[in-house]
CSV table of C-alpha atoms in Angstrom, one decimal:
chain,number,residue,atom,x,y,z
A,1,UNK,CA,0.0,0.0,0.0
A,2,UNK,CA,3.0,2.2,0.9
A,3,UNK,CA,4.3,2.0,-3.1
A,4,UNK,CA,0.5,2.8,-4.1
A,5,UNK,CA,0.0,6.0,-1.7
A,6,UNK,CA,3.9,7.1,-3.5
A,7,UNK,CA,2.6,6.6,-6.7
A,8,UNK,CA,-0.5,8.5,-6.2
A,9,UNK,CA,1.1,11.4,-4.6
A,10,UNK,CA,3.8,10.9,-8.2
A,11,UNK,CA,1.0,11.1,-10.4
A,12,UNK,CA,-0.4,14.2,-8.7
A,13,UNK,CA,2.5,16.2,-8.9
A,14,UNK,CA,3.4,14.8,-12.0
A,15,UNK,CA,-0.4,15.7,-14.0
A,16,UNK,CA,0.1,19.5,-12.4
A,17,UNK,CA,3.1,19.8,-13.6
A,18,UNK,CA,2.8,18.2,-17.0
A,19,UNK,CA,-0.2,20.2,-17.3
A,20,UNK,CA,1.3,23.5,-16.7
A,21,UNK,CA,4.1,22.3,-19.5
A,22,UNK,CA,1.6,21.7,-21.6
A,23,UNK,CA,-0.4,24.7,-21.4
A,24,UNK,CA,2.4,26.7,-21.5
A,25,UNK,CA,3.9,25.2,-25.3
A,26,UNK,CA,0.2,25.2,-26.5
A,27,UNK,CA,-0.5,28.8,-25.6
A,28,UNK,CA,3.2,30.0,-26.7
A,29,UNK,CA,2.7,27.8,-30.1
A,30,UNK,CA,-0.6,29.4,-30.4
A,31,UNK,CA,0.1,32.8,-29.9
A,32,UNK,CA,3.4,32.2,-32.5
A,33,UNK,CA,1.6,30.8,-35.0
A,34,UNK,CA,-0.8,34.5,-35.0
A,35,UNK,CA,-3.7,33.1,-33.1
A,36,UNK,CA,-5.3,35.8,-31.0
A,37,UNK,CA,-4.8,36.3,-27.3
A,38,UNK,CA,-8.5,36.1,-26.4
A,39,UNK,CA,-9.0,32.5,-28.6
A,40,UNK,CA,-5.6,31.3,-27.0
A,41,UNK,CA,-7.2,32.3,-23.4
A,42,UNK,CA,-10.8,31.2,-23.9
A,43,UNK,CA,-9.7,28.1,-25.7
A,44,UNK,CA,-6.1,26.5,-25.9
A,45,UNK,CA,-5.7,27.3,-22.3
A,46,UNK,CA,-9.7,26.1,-21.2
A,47,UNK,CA,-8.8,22.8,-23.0
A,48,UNK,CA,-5.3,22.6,-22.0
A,49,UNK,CA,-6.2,22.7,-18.1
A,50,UNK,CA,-9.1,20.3,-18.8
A,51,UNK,CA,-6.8,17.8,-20.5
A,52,UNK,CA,-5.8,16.0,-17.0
A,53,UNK,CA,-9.3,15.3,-16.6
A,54,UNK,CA,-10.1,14.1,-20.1
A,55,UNK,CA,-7.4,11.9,-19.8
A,56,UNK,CA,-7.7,10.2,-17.0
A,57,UNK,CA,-11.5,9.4,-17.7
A,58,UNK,CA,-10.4,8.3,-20.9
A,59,UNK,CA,-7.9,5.7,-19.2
A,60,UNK,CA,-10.7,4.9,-16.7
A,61,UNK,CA,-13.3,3.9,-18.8
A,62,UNK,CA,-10.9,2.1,-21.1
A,63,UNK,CA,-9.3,0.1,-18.2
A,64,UNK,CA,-13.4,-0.7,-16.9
A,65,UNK,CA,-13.6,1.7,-14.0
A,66,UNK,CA,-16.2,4.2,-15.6
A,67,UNK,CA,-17.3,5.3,-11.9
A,68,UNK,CA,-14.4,7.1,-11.6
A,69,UNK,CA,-14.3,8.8,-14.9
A,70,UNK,CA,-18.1,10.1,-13.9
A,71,UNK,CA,-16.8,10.9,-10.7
A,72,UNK,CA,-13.9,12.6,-12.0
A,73,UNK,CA,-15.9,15.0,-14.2
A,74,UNK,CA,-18.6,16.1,-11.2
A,75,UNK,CA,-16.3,16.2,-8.9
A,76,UNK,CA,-13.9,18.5,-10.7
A,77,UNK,CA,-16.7,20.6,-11.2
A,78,UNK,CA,-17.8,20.9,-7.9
A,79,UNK,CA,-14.3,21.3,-6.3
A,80,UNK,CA,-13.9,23.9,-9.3
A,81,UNK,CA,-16.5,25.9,-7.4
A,82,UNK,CA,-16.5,25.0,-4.4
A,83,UNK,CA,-13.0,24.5,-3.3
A,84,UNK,CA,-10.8,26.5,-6.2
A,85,UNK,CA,-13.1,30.0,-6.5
A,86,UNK,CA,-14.1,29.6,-2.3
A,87,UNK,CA,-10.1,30.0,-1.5
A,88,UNK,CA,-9.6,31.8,-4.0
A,89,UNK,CA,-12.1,34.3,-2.9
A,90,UNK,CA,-11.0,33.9,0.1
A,91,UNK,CA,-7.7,35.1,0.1
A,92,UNK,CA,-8.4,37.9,-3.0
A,93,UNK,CA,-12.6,38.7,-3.3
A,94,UNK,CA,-13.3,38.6,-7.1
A,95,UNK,CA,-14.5,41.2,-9.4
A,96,UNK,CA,-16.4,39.8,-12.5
A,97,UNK,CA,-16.0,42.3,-15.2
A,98,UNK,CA,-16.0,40.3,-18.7
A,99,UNK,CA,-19.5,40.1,-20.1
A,100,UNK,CA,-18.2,37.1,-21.9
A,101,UNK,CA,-18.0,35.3,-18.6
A,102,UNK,CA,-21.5,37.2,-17.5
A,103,UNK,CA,-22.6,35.1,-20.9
A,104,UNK,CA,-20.6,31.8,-20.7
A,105,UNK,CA,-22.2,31.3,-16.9
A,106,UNK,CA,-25.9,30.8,-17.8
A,107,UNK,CA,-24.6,28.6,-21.0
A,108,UNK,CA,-22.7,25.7,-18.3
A,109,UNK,CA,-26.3,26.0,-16.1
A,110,UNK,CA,-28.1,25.2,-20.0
A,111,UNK,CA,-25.5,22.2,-20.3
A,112,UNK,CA,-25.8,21.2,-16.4
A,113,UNK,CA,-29.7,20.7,-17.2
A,114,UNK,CA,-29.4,19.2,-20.8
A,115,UNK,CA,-26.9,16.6,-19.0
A,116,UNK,CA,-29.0,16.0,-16.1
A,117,UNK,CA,-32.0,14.9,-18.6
A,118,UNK,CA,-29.3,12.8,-20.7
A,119,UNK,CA,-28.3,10.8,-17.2
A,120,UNK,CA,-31.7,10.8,-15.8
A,121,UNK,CA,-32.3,7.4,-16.5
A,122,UNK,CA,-28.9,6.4,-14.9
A,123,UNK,CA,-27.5,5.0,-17.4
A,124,UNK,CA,-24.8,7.0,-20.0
A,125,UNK,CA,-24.8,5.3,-23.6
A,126,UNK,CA,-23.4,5.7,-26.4
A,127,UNK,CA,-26.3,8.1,-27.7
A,128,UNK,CA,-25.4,9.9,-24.5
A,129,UNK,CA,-21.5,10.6,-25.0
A,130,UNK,CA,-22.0,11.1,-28.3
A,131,UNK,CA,-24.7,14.1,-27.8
A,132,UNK,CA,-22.4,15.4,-25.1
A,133,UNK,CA,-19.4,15.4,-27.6
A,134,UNK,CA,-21.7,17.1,-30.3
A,135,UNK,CA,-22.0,19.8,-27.4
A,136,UNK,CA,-18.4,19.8,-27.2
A,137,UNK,CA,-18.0,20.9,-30.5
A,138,UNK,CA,-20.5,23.4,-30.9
A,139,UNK,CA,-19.5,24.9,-27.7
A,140,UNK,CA,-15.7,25.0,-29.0
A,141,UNK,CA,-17.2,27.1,-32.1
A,142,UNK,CA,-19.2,29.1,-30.0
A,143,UNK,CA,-16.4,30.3,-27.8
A,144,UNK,CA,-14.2,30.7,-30.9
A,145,UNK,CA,-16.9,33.3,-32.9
A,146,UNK,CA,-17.2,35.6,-29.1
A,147,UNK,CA,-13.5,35.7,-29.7
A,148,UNK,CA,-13.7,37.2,-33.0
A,149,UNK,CA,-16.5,39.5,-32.1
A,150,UNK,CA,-15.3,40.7,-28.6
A,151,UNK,CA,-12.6,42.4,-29.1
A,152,UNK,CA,-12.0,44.5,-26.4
A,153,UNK,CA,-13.4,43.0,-23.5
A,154,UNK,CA,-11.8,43.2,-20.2
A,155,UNK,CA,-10.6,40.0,-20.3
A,156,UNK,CA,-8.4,40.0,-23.3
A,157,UNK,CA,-6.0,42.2,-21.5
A,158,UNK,CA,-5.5,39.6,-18.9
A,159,UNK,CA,-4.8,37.1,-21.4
A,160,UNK,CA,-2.5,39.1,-23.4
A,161,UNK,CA,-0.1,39.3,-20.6
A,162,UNK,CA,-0.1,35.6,-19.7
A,163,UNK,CA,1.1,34.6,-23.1
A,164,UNK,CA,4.8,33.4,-23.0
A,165,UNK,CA,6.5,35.9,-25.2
A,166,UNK,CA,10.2,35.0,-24.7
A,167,UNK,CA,9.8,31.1,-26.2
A,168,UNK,CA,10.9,30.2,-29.8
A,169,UNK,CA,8.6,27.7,-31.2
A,170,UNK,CA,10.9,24.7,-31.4
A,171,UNK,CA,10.9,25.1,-27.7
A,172,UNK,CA,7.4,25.9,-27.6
A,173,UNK,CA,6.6,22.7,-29.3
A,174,UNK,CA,8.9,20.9,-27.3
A,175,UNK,CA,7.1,21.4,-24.1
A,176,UNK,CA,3.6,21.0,-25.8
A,177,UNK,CA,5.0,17.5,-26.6
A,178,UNK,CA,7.0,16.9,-23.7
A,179,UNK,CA,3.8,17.9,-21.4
A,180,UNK,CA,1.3,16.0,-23.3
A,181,UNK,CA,3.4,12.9,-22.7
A,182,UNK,CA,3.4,13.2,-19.4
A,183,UNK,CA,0.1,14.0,-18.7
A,184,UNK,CA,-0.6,10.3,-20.4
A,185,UNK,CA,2.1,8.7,-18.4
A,186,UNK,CA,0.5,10.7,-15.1
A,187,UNK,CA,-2.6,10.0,-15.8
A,188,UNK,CA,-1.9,6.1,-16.2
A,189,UNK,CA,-0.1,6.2,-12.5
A,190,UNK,CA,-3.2,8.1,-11.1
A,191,UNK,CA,-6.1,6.0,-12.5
A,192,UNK,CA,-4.2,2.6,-11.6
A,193,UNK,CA,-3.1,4.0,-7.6
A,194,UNK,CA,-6.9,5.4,-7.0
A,195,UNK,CA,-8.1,2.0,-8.3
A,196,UNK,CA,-6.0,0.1,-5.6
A,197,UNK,CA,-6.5,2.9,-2.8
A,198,UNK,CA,-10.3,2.2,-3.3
A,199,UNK,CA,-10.3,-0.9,-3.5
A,200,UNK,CA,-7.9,-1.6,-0.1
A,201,UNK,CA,-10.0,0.8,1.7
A,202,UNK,CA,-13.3,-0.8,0.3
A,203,UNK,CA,-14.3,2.5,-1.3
A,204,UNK,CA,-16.3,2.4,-4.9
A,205,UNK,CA,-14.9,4.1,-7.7
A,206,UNK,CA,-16.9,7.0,-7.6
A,207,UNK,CA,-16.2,8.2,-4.4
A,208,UNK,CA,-12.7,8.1,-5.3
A,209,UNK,CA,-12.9,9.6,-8.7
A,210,UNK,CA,-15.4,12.7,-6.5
A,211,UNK,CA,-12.4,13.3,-4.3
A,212,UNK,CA,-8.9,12.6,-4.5
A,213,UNK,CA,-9.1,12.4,-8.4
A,214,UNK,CA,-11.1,15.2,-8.7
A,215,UNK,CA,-8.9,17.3,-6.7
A,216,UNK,CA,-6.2,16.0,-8.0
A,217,UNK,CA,-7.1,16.9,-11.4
A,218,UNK,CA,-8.4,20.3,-10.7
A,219,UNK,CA,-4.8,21.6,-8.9
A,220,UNK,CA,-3.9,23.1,-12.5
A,221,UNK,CA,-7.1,25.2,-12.3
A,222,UNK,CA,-6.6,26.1,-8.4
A,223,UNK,CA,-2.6,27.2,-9.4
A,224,UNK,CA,-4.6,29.3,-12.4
A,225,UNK,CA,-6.7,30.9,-10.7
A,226,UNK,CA,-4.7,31.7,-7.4
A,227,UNK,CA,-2.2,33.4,-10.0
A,228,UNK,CA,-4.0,35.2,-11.5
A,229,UNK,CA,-5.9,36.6,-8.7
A,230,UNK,CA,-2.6,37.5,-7.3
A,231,UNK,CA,-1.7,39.5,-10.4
A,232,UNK,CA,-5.7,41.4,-10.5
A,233,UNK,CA,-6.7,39.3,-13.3
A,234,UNK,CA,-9.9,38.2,-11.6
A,235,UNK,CA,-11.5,37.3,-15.0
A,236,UNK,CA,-8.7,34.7,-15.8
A,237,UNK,CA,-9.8,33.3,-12.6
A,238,UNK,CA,-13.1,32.9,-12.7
A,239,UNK,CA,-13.1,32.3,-16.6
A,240,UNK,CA,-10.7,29.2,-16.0
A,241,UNK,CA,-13.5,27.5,-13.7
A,242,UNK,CA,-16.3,28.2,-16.0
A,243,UNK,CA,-14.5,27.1,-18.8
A,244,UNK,CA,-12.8,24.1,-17.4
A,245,UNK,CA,-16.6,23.0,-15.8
A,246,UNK,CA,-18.0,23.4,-19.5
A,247,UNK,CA,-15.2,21.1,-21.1
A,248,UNK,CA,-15.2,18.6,-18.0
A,249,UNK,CA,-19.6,18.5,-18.4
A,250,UNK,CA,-19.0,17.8,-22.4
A,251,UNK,CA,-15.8,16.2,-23.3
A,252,UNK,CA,-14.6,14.5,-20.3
A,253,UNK,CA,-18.3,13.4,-19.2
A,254,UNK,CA,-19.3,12.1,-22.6
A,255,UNK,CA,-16.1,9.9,-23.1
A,256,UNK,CA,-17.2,6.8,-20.3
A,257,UNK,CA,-20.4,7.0,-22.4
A,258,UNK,CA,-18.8,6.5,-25.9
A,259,UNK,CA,-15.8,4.3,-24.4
A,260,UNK,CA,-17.4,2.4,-21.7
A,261,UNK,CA,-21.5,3.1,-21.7
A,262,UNK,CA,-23.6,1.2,-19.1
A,263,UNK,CA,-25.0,2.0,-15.7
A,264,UNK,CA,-24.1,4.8,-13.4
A,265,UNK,CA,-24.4,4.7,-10.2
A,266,UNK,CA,-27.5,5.9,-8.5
A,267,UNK,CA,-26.2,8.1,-5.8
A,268,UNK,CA,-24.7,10.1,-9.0
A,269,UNK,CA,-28.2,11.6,-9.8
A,270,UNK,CA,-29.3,12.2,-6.1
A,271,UNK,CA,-26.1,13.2,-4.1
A,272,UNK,CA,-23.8,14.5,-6.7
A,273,UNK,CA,-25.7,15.9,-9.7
A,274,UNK,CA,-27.8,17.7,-7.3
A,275,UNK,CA,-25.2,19.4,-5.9
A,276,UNK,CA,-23.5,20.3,-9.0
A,277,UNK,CA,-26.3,22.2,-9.5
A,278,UNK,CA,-27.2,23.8,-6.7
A,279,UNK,CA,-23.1,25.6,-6.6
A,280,UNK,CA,-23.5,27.2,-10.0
A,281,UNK,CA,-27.1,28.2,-9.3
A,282,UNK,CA,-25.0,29.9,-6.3
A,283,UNK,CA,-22.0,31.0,-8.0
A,284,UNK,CA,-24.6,32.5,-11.0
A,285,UNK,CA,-26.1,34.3,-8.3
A,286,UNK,CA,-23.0,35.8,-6.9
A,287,UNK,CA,-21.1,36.6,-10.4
A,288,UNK,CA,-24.3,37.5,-12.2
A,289,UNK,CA,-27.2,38.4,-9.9
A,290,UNK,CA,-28.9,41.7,-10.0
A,291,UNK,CA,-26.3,43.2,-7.2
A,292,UNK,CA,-24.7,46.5,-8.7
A,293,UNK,CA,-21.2,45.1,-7.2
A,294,UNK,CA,-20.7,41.6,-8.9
A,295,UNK,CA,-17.7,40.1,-7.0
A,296,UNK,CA,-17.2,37.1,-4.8
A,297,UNK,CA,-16.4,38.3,-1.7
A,298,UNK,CA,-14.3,36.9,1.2
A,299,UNK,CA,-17.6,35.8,3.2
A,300,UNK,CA,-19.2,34.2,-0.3
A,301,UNK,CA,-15.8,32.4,-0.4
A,302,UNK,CA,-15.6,31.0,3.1
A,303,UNK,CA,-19.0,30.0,2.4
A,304,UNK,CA,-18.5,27.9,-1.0
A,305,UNK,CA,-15.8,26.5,1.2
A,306,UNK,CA,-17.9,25.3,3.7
A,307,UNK,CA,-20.1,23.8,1.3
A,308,UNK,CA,-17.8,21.9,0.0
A,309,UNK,CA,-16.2,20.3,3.2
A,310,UNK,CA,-20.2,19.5,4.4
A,311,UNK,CA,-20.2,17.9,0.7
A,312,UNK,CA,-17.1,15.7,1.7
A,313,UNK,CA,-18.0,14.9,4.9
A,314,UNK,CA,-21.0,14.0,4.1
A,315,UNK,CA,-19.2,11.8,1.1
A,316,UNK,CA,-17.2,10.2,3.1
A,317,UNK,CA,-20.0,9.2,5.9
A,318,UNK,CA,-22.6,8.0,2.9
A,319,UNK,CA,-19.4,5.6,2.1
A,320,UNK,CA,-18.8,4.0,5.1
A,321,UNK,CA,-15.7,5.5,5.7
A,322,UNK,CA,-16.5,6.6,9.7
């Protein structure tokens, strides 16, 4: 168990890392190559820091374990929320500025809904995945037309100055391969360690893939947005957790359906969906509601913080664990 709990704790550092890597040589190669700032922020970097999850879905449901991939996708959506914008919040309240994230807010509660009626039946088929990964696409050339027709929004700025500038792209392309790699070989070492953690402690897949995957695979959005909070840029870090809750809803929930469809469990629709839900029908009324002042303040973050350890407590407890 020792060589299991090292290889988990491997994997994690090893995904972050590859995943910054990664992010970094796709947004320099981008940005090289003439592509915008604001389609390089909205979507090389949104895909880039949702590739660790997409991955190691992927590797789940190809390996037979498609309770963590589901619970890999909610749960990095809810500890996207919950945990990553409540301490972020926490430590820097948040002013929401762009009106492309004012916009891109009510469009993940639209895909929340569409995927709750998709899973309603608890199962996730191929018909399933495959609509999601339609979803995917459009949602990919929806984000790329607000980048040609928003020029100027606050947001841009912010992205503008996180674009490596200083990087040749022989050595941009080198770390976009070099991280990609790694991310697969991370991902591998992640999905097989959780498997054996869960089953040792007599855990299901799901709860594992809700929390220490989950977690695990959102620490390249919690770096993000931390960052960029630091530096003012409190678009970047709220648009990385919308964006990254979008891609994880459509591409990394829709792959256990076209890889490995079947049965979900149950608890998935009346624990976990449910309070997916219920954080971005908070964090819409926070960053969007009618307020004149729309910021997530240090209270509203030590709150989403405290939902989210109730949430895991409450996990934990449901599981048998104490």
């Amino acid at each position: 168990m020792l060589l299991t709990v090292v290889a988990l704790i491997v994997g994690l550092v090893l995904l972050v890392w590859s995943a910054d890597r990664f992010v970094i040589g796709a947004s320099a190669t981008a940005s090289i190559l003439g592509v915008s700032p604001l389609v390089v922020g909205i979507l090389v970097v949104g895909i880039g820091t949702s590739a660790p999850e997409m991955l190691v879905s992927a590797i789940a449901a190809v390996d037979g374990q498609p309770g963590l991939a589901v619970g890999n996708a909610l749960g990095s959506n809810i500890t996207n929320i919950a945990l990553i914008l409540g301490f972020t919040a926490l430590l820097i309240p948040l002013n929401v500025q762009s009106k492309l994230i004012s916009r891109e807010i009510p469009l993940l509660i639209l895909v929340m809904l569409v995927g709750f009626f998709l899973l309603s039946d608890n199962d996730l088929g191929v018909m399933d995945g495959t609509i999601l990964l339609v979803g995917f696409l459009l949602v990919v050339l929806r984000q790329l037309w607000e980048a040609k027709h928003s020029k100027g929004d606050s947001i841009e700025a912010e992205f503008a100055a996180e674009i490596p500038r200083d990087m040749s792209l022989s050595v941009a392309l080198g770390w976009l391969l070099l991280g990609f790699v790694l991310l697969i070989a991370s991902a591998r070492v992640l999905v097989w360690s959780a498997v054996e953690i869960a089953q040792f402690f007599g855990l299901s897949d799901l709860v594992i893939g809700l929390t220490v995957v989950a977690v695990g695979t959102s620490l390249p959005e919690l770096a993000a947005s931390v960052a960029a909070a630091r530096k003012n840029e409190h678009d970047i870090a709220i648009g990385n957790v919308v964006g990254s809750n979008l891609f994880n809803l459509l591409g990394v929930m829709a792959l256990p359906g076209v890889i490995a469809p079947g049965a979900i469990d149950e608890k998935v629709m009346s624990r976990d969906y449910p309070v997916m839900l219920l954080l971005t029908g908070i964090f819409f009324l926070v960053a969007c509601g009618p307020r004149k002042a729309r910021r997530i303040s240090r209270i509203e973050g030590g709150g989403l913080l405290l939902i989210y350890v109730a949430y895991i407590v409450y996990l934990l407890h449901d599981a048998g664990v104490y």
